[in-house]
Each structure stands twice: as C-alpha cells, then as structure tokens.
Amino acid sequence: MSDVVRDLVVSLSLDAGEFTRNMRAINASIKEAESSFRLAGAGVDKFESSLGGQMAKAETLMRTQTLQSAAVRQYAAHLSEANNKMLATEGYLAKYSARLVEARAQMAPLNSEIAKQHAEVERTGAVYARVDAAYQQNISSISSLQQSMVSLEQEIAATEMMYEHSFNTLGAGDSQTEAYRQRLMSLNTEYSKQQASLTALQNKTRALASARTAAADKAARAAQVEQSLLQKKQDLEAEIKKLEGQVKEETQALENNRTAVVRAQTELNNAKAKLRETESEIKSLQKQIALMSSMWTQAGAAMTAFSQKCITLGRNMQRVGRTMMRYLTTPIAGLATASVKALISYD
C-alpha cells in the first residue's frame, strides 16, 4: 500500500493541472486507507485499544498524512494558479480600462473636428453654389445673346438685300436707299456690340467654369474628409462599446477570480489544519504506542526476572532439601525408629 501511495504522490506532482481529478484520487485513497484499518479490526474485540490496533492506526494515519501532504501541495498549486489568474485578469482589466479612457478622451476632440469640418463642408458648398449660379446665369445669358445675334444676322441680311435693291433701282442718293444704309449701319453696330458682349460673356463663363470646377473639388474634398471623420467616429464608438464590454467581462472575471482565491486559500488552510491534526494525532499515538510497548517490555522483563528468581529459588530449594535430608530428615527417621523400638519394647 505504501508503494501505491508513493506512486500516487509522484503522479500528482507530475500532473498538477488536473486539480479536481487529483483531489478526487487523494480523497479516494484516504477513504481506502480508513476502510483498510476498519477491515483489520473487524471482529477483533477491543482492537483499537490494543497495541496492534494502535500500530495499525498509526500506519493508517501516516498513510493519511502522506496523502494530506499531497493534498496541501495540490491546494497550494491551485491557490497559486488562482492568484496567477487573478493577477492576469487585473492586468487585462487595467489594459482595457486604460484603452477605454483613451478612446473616450478621443471622442471630444473628434466631435469638435467633425463640427469644424461640417462647417467647412457648408462653406465650400455655399461657394460652389454661388459660382455655379453665376455660371448657369452666364450660360443662360450666352444662349439668349446668341439667339438675339441670330435674329440680328437675319435682319442684317434682309436689310442688305433691300439696300442693294434700292441702290440698284433708285440710286445712292435716294432717300430710301439712304435709310436702308443707315439701318444697315445701325444693325452692324449692334451686332458688333453683341459680338463683343458674347465674347466677354464667354470668357467670363470659362473663368466661372474653372472656378466652378475648383469649388466643386473643394466641396467634394471637404465632404470626403467629413465622411472620413464620421467613419472614424463610428469606429471609435464601436471600439468604446467593445472596450466597455471587455471591461465589464474582466471586472466580473476579477470578482470571480478573487472569490476563487479566497476559496482556494480557505481550502488550503483547511487542508493544512487537517494535516496538522493528523500529525498531532500521530505524535500522540506514537507516545501511546511507546508507552504500551514500554509496559509490555517491563512486563516481559518482570516475567523474565520472576522466572529467573523461580529458577534460583528452585535451586535453593534443592540445596535446602539436601540439607534437610542430611541434617533433619535422617535424625527424624532415626527418632522414629527409636520410638517404634521403644513402643515395641513398651508393649
């Protein structure tokens, strides 16, 4: 049985991770040791109070002590593991808490930046709207002016025909021919003015088109930056929510780990107390066994001394017998003979 206990202790020390299985094996071995002691004393009257019973109990207690020592090591390893888990959880909680504080601290500046960028989007959008309105107005003016010039060109062509007809039929000095000439000059002058206005308007429109494109680019970039910031805020909100969940989980885990540490410490203390009780009981039992052994030894020595005395007494009695035979029995026998003889003579 001692080999089984030793093998169990070795296997436990090599496989300390399986705490529950190890403790189950230890408790089973302790119960088996106790049952073996009960089996040894079954049917024997006053077995526990006898020297043999005391020695058997001492052996059982020493086996139990070995197993309880293994249990203490298991509980100590379990406590160490619980402490390590608690420390690791504290580390994770501190890390997640710090990241949560950092993430939350980023939110206010980000909101400020988003508000600033939104104002930029509105400003660039307003600039684009003004430039675009001017551009569209110029496009409309150009279209109207071009239509007017087409009509003017048609009127000039008709006036030229009437002038040439009047010139050919009525002559250059005719008043009607002169009227057509004046009208033609006025139309050409107006056409030139409209042509100049169209050219100026087209140049301005091309400038507005460039400005419109630039304003559109600025507005688009501002909108993209704002969208990027909004996405960053969304990601940050998701990160904060995730960190809050992790902090909550680690806080609960830390509470559970602290409870586990307290429980493991309590179990270790109880196991140590049981081990000390067993050690104390073993010491007490060893004293009792030593006392009982001493009593048996003294009794044996007394019996041996008594036997020796009996032998010595027997030898002395033999010498006394011989002396009595010599000094007492023979005279008594002689006296008896003399008495008989005297009686016969008296008769």
Short mmCIF file of C-alpha atoms in Angstrom, two decimals:
data_model
loop_
_atom_site.label_atom_id
_atom_site.label_comp_id
_atom_site.label_asym_id
_atom_site.label_seq_id
_atom_site.Cartn_x
_atom_site.Cartn_y
_atom_site.Cartn_z
CA MET A 1 0.00 0.00 0.00
CA SER A 2 2.89 2.39 0.71
CA ASP A 3 4.07 1.91 -2.90
CA VAL A 4 0.61 2.82 -4.15
CA VAL A 5 0.62 6.00 -2.06
CA ARG A 6 4.12 6.93 -3.27
CA ASP A 7 3.13 6.35 -6.91
CA LEU A 8 0.02 8.45 -6.41
CA VAL A 9 2.02 11.34 -4.93
CA VAL A 10 4.50 11.18 -7.82
CA SER A 11 1.74 11.15 -10.41
CA LEU A 12 0.08 14.11 -8.73
CA SER A 13 3.28 16.11 -8.71
CA LEU A 14 3.73 15.38 -12.40
CA ASP A 15 0.16 16.26 -13.34
CA ALA A 16 -0.73 19.17 -11.05
CA GLY A 17 -3.01 20.76 -13.63
CA GLU A 18 -5.80 18.24 -13.15
CA PHE A 19 -6.76 19.62 -9.76
CA THR A 20 -10.24 18.12 -9.50
CA ARG A 21 -9.11 14.70 -10.65
CA ASN A 22 -6.12 14.77 -8.31
CA MET A 23 -8.20 15.72 -5.27
CA ARG A 24 -10.72 13.03 -6.11
CA ALA A 25 -7.89 10.47 -6.21
CA ILE A 26 -6.46 11.72 -2.90
CA ASN A 27 -9.81 11.60 -1.11
CA ALA A 28 -10.49 8.14 -2.51
CA SER A 29 -7.10 6.93 -1.26
CA ILE A 30 -7.74 8.39 2.21
CA LYS A 31 -11.10 6.61 2.38
CA GLU A 32 -9.46 3.40 1.20
CA ALA A 33 -6.82 3.69 3.96
CA GLU A 34 -9.52 4.25 6.58
CA SER A 35 -11.53 1.29 5.28
CA SER A 36 -8.43 -0.92 5.42
CA PHE A 37 -8.00 -0.03 9.10
CA ARG A 38 -11.65 -0.83 9.81
CA LEU A 39 -11.27 -4.14 7.97
CA ALA A 40 -8.18 -5.03 10.02
CA GLY A 41 -10.10 -4.55 13.28
CA ALA A 42 -13.33 -6.18 12.16
CA GLY A 43 -14.38 -8.92 14.61
CA VAL A 44 -11.45 -8.29 16.96
CA ASP A 45 -12.55 -7.35 20.46
CA LYS A 46 -11.03 -4.10 21.69
CA PHE A 47 -8.80 -3.94 18.60
CA GLU A 48 -8.33 -0.18 18.60
CA SER A 49 -7.20 -0.15 22.27
CA SER A 50 -4.72 -2.96 21.73
CA LEU A 51 -1.10 -2.40 20.84
CA GLY A 52 -1.61 -3.99 17.44
CA GLY A 53 -4.64 -1.80 16.82
CA GLN A 54 -2.71 1.30 17.84
CA MET A 55 0.12 0.39 15.48
CA ALA A 56 -2.32 -0.30 12.64
CA LYS A 57 -3.99 3.02 13.31
CA ALA A 58 -0.59 4.74 13.30
CA GLU A 59 0.21 3.20 9.92
CA THR A 60 -3.16 4.36 8.57
CA LEU A 61 -2.56 7.86 9.91
CA MET A 62 0.90 8.01 8.35
CA ARG A 63 -0.55 7.00 5.00
CA THR A 64 -3.24 9.61 5.51
CA GLN A 65 -0.55 12.16 6.40
CA THR A 66 1.26 11.44 3.14
CA LEU A 67 -1.94 11.87 1.17
CA GLN A 68 -2.88 15.01 3.09
CA SER A 69 0.57 16.44 2.36
CA ALA A 70 -0.10 15.79 -1.31
CA ALA A 71 -3.48 17.47 -0.90
CA VAL A 72 -1.82 20.51 0.67
CA ARG A 73 0.53 20.74 -2.30
CA GLN A 74 -2.43 20.44 -4.64
CA TYR A 75 -4.32 23.19 -2.83
CA ALA A 76 -1.19 25.35 -2.77
CA ALA A 77 -0.73 24.85 -6.52
CA HIS A 78 -4.43 25.57 -7.02
CA LEU A 79 -4.10 28.75 -4.96
CA SER A 80 -1.04 29.80 -6.93
CA GLU A 81 -2.89 29.21 -10.17
CA ALA A 82 -5.89 31.18 -8.89
CA ASN A 83 -3.59 34.03 -7.85
CA ASN A 84 -1.91 33.99 -11.26
CA LYS A 85 -5.30 34.12 -12.97
CA MET A 86 -6.36 36.96 -10.73
CA LEU A 87 -3.16 38.89 -11.48
CA ALA A 88 -3.58 38.25 -15.21
CA THR A 89 -7.18 39.41 -15.03
CA GLU A 90 -6.10 42.53 -13.16
CA GLY A 91 -3.60 43.17 -15.95
CA TYR A 92 -6.23 42.74 -18.65
CA LEU A 93 -8.67 44.93 -16.74
CA ALA A 94 -6.07 47.67 -16.34
CA LYS A 95 -5.16 47.47 -20.02
CA TYR A 96 -8.77 47.57 -21.23
CA SER A 97 -9.65 50.32 -18.75
CA ALA A 98 -6.72 52.44 -19.93
CA ARG A 99 -7.69 51.91 -23.56
CA LEU A 100 -11.29 52.79 -22.74
CA VAL A 101 -10.22 56.02 -21.05
CA GLU A 102 -8.02 56.83 -24.03
CA ALA A 103 -10.81 56.06 -26.51
CA ARG A 104 -13.31 58.17 -24.61
CA ALA A 105 -10.80 61.01 -24.44
CA GLN A 106 -10.52 60.94 -28.24
CA MET A 107 -14.27 61.42 -28.70
CA ALA A 108 -14.50 65.09 -27.68
CA PRO A 109 -11.71 66.33 -29.99
CA LEU A 110 -13.09 64.18 -32.77
CA ASN A 111 -16.58 65.67 -32.35
CA SER A 112 -15.03 69.14 -32.43
CA GLU A 113 -13.12 68.27 -35.59
CA ILE A 114 -16.26 66.87 -37.18
CA ALA A 115 -18.18 70.05 -36.35
CA LYS A 116 -15.38 72.16 -37.80
CA GLN A 117 -15.23 70.05 -40.92
CA HIS A 118 -19.01 70.18 -41.31
CA ALA A 119 -18.78 73.98 -41.25
CA GLU A 120 -16.12 73.72 -43.97
CA VAL A 121 -18.42 71.50 -46.00
CA GLU A 122 -21.20 74.05 -45.70
CA ARG A 123 -18.83 76.91 -46.61
CA THR A 124 -17.35 75.20 -49.66
CA GLY A 125 -20.83 74.05 -50.64
CA ALA A 126 -22.07 77.63 -50.45
CA VAL A 127 -19.11 78.85 -52.54
CA TYR A 128 -19.82 76.20 -55.14
CA ALA A 129 -23.49 77.12 -55.13
CA ARG A 130 -22.69 80.81 -55.77
CA VAL A 131 -20.18 80.06 -58.51
CA ASP A 132 -22.50 77.52 -60.09
CA ALA A 133 -25.39 80.01 -60.02
CA ALA A 134 -23.24 82.61 -61.75
CA TYR A 135 -22.06 80.05 -64.27
CA GLN A 136 -25.59 78.91 -65.01
CA GLN A 137 -26.68 82.56 -65.33
CA ASN A 138 -23.91 83.22 -67.85
CA ILE A 139 -24.81 80.11 -69.79
CA SER A 140 -28.38 81.36 -69.98
CA SER A 141 -27.20 84.86 -70.98
CA ILE A 142 -24.96 83.43 -73.68
CA SER A 143 -27.84 81.39 -75.03
CA SER A 144 -30.13 84.43 -75.09
CA LEU A 145 -27.44 86.60 -76.68
CA GLN A 146 -26.69 84.02 -79.32
CA GLN A 147 -30.39 83.81 -80.17
CA SER A 148 -30.51 87.61 -80.40
CA MET A 149 -27.48 87.65 -82.68
CA VAL A 150 -29.05 85.04 -84.94
CA SER A 151 -32.13 87.22 -85.29
CA LEU A 152 -29.90 90.23 -85.84
CA GLU A 153 -27.93 88.39 -88.52
CA GLN A 154 -31.19 87.56 -90.30
CA GLU A 155 -32.31 91.19 -90.07
CA ILE A 156 -28.96 92.41 -91.38
CA ALA A 157 -29.12 90.01 -94.30
CA ALA A 158 -32.63 91.20 -95.19
CA THR A 159 -31.65 94.86 -94.84
CA GLU A 160 -28.61 94.32 -97.05
CA MET A 161 -30.86 92.84 -99.74
CA MET A 162 -33.26 95.76 -99.56
CA TYR A 163 -30.38 98.27 -99.59
CA GLU A 164 -28.81 96.68 -102.64
CA HIS A 165 -32.19 96.62 -104.43
CA SER A 166 -32.85 100.27 -103.60
CA PHE A 167 -29.30 101.24 -104.58
CA ASN A 168 -29.61 99.47 -107.93
CA THR A 169 -33.09 100.76 -108.71
CA LEU A 170 -33.28 104.15 -107.03
CA GLY A 171 -29.66 105.09 -106.81
CA ALA A 172 -27.36 106.03 -103.95
CA GLY A 173 -28.79 109.45 -103.47
CA ASP A 174 -32.32 108.25 -102.97
CA SER A 175 -33.73 108.82 -99.52
CA GLN A 176 -35.00 105.25 -99.24
CA THR A 177 -31.58 103.90 -100.22
CA GLU A 178 -30.01 106.17 -97.59
CA ALA A 179 -32.50 104.93 -95.00
CA TYR A 180 -31.58 101.33 -95.74
CA ARG A 181 -27.91 102.25 -95.50
CA GLN A 182 -28.39 103.93 -92.11
CA ARG A 183 -30.42 100.97 -90.89
CA LEU A 184 -27.77 98.54 -92.08
CA MET A 185 -25.04 100.51 -90.32
CA SER A 186 -27.07 100.56 -87.10
CA LEU A 187 -27.67 96.81 -87.29
CA ASN A 188 -24.00 96.08 -87.90
CA THR A 189 -23.05 98.31 -85.00
CA GLU A 190 -25.49 96.46 -82.74
CA TYR A 191 -24.22 93.13 -83.97
CA SER A 192 -20.65 94.17 -83.19
CA LYS A 193 -21.70 95.18 -79.70
CA GLN A 194 -23.46 91.89 -79.16
CA GLN A 195 -20.47 90.04 -80.56
CA ALA A 196 -18.22 91.83 -78.08
CA SER A 197 -20.67 91.13 -75.26
CA LEU A 198 -20.80 87.48 -76.25
CA THR A 199 -17.03 87.24 -76.33
CA ALA A 200 -16.73 88.88 -72.91
CA LEU A 201 -19.51 86.72 -71.54
CA GLN A 202 -17.93 83.56 -72.90
CA ASN A 203 -14.57 84.49 -71.38
CA LYS A 204 -16.24 85.15 -68.04
CA THR A 205 -18.15 81.91 -68.31
CA ARG A 206 -14.96 79.97 -68.97
CA ALA A 207 -13.44 81.57 -65.86
CA LEU A 208 -16.57 80.70 -63.92
CA ALA A 209 -16.36 77.16 -65.24
CA SER A 210 -12.81 76.86 -63.87
CA ALA A 211 -13.86 78.40 -60.57
CA ARG A 212 -16.90 76.14 -60.51
CA THR A 213 -14.72 73.08 -61.02
CA ALA A 214 -12.33 74.20 -58.28
CA ALA A 215 -15.21 74.93 -55.90
CA ALA A 216 -16.73 71.55 -56.66
CA ASP A 217 -13.40 69.85 -55.95
CA LYS A 218 -13.04 71.70 -52.66
CA ALA A 219 -16.59 70.87 -51.65
CA ALA A 220 -16.07 67.22 -52.60
CA ARG A 221 -12.80 67.00 -50.65
CA ALA A 222 -14.41 68.66 -47.64
CA ALA A 223 -17.30 66.20 -47.84
CA GLN A 224 -14.86 63.29 -48.11
CA VAL A 225 -12.93 64.49 -45.07
CA GLU A 226 -16.17 64.86 -43.14
CA GLN A 227 -17.26 61.37 -44.19
CA SER A 228 -13.88 60.00 -43.11
CA LEU A 229 -14.22 61.70 -39.74
CA LEU A 230 -17.75 60.36 -39.34
CA GLN A 231 -16.48 56.86 -40.14
CA LYS A 232 -13.67 57.36 -37.63
CA LYS A 233 -16.25 58.36 -35.04
CA GLN A 234 -18.34 55.31 -35.86
CA ASP A 235 -15.29 53.08 -35.49
CA LEU A 236 -14.36 54.82 -32.23
CA GLU A 237 -17.88 54.34 -30.87
CA ALA A 238 -17.68 50.64 -31.79
CA GLU A 239 -14.26 50.41 -30.09
CA ILE A 240 -15.62 52.12 -26.97
CA LYS A 241 -18.58 49.75 -26.88
CA LYS A 242 -16.25 46.77 -27.31
CA LEU A 243 -13.91 48.02 -24.58
CA GLU A 244 -16.83 48.65 -22.24
CA GLY A 245 -17.89 45.05 -22.77
CA GLN A 246 -14.36 43.80 -22.15
CA VAL A 247 -14.02 45.93 -19.01
CA LYS A 248 -17.34 44.56 -17.77
CA GLU A 249 -16.29 41.00 -18.52
CA GLU A 250 -12.87 41.40 -16.90
CA THR A 251 -14.43 43.10 -13.87
CA GLN A 252 -16.75 40.12 -13.41
CA ALA A 253 -13.86 37.73 -14.07
CA LEU A 254 -11.74 39.55 -11.49
CA GLU A 255 -14.54 39.28 -8.93
CA ASN A 256 -14.86 35.56 -9.70
CA ASN A 257 -11.08 35.11 -9.50
CA ARG A 258 -10.92 36.90 -6.16
CA THR A 259 -13.68 34.62 -4.89
CA ALA A 260 -11.73 31.64 -6.24
CA VAL A 261 -8.57 32.85 -4.48
CA VAL A 262 -10.42 33.22 -1.17
CA ARG A 263 -11.97 29.79 -1.62
CA ALA A 264 -8.61 28.25 -2.57
CA GLN A 265 -6.94 29.91 0.43
CA THR A 266 -9.70 28.60 2.69
CA GLU A 267 -9.34 25.10 1.25
CA LEU A 268 -5.57 25.27 1.69
CA ASN A 269 -5.95 26.45 5.30
CA ASN A 270 -8.43 23.64 6.00
CA ALA A 271 -6.11 21.10 4.38
CA LYS A 272 -3.18 22.36 6.47
CA ALA A 273 -5.33 22.22 9.59
CA LYS A 274 -6.31 18.61 8.83
CA LEU A 275 -2.67 17.76 8.18
CA ARG A 276 -1.63 19.29 11.49
CA GLU A 277 -4.43 17.43 13.28
CA THR A 278 -3.22 14.18 11.70
CA GLU A 279 0.40 14.95 12.62
CA SER A 280 -0.66 15.77 16.17
CA GLU A 281 -2.68 12.56 16.36
CA ILE A 282 0.30 10.60 15.01
CA LYS A 283 2.58 12.10 17.68
CA SER A 284 0.05 11.34 20.39
CA LEU A 285 -0.40 7.81 19.07
CA GLN A 286 3.37 7.31 18.87
CA LYS A 287 3.64 8.27 22.53
CA GLN A 288 0.82 5.86 23.39
CA ILE A 289 2.46 3.08 21.39
CA ALA A 290 5.80 3.82 23.04
CA LEU A 291 4.14 3.70 26.44
CA MET A 292 2.31 0.48 25.69
CA SER A 293 5.47 -1.03 24.23
CA SER A 294 7.35 0.03 27.35
CA MET A 295 4.72 -1.57 29.56
CA TRP A 296 4.92 -4.79 27.59
CA THR A 297 8.72 -4.63 27.80
CA GLN A 298 8.62 -4.01 31.52
CA ALA A 299 6.11 -6.80 31.92
CA GLY A 300 8.34 -9.09 29.89
CA ALA A 301 11.36 -8.07 31.93
CA ALA A 302 9.44 -8.68 35.16
CA MET A 303 8.35 -12.10 33.95
CA THR A 304 11.91 -12.86 32.96
CA ALA A 305 13.15 -11.71 36.39
CA PHE A 306 10.40 -13.70 38.11
CA SER A 307 11.30 -16.75 36.10
CA GLN A 308 14.94 -16.29 36.98
CA LYS A 309 14.01 -15.92 40.62
CA CYS A 310 11.92 -19.04 40.39
CA ILE A 311 14.85 -20.91 38.91
CA THR A 312 17.14 -19.58 41.64
CA LEU A 313 14.56 -20.42 44.29
CA GLY A 314 14.22 -23.90 42.88
CA ARG A 315 17.93 -24.37 43.03
CA ASN A 316 17.99 -23.07 46.59
CA MET A 317 15.13 -25.35 47.50
CA GLN A 318 17.07 -28.27 46.13
CA ARG A 319 20.02 -27.36 48.33
CA VAL A 320 17.71 -26.91 51.30
CA GLY A 321 16.19 -30.29 50.59
CA ARG A 322 19.51 -31.91 50.51
CA THR A 323 20.47 -30.22 53.76
CA MET A 324 17.21 -31.23 55.34
CA MET A 325 17.73 -34.76 54.22
CA ARG A 326 21.11 -34.64 55.77
CA TYR A 327 20.52 -32.79 58.98
CA LEU A 328 16.83 -33.10 59.63
CA THR A 329 15.19 -35.98 57.84
CA THR A 330 17.76 -38.63 58.92
CA PRO A 331 17.60 -37.77 62.63
CA ILE A 332 13.84 -37.69 62.42
CA ALA A 333 13.89 -41.07 60.80
CA GLY A 334 16.24 -42.33 63.48
CA LEU A 335 14.00 -40.86 66.11
CA ALA A 336 11.01 -42.56 64.60
CA THR A 337 12.87 -45.89 64.59
CA ALA A 338 13.84 -45.41 68.16
CA SER A 339 10.30 -44.57 69.04
CA VAL A 340 8.98 -47.65 67.31
CA LYS A 341 11.54 -49.70 69.03
CA ALA A 342 10.62 -48.13 72.32
CA LEU A 343 6.94 -48.75 71.69
CA ILE A 344 7.61 -52.36 70.88
CA SER A 345 9.66 -52.67 73.97
CA TYR A 346 6.92 -50.92 75.92
CA ASP A 347 4.37 -53.32 74.59
#
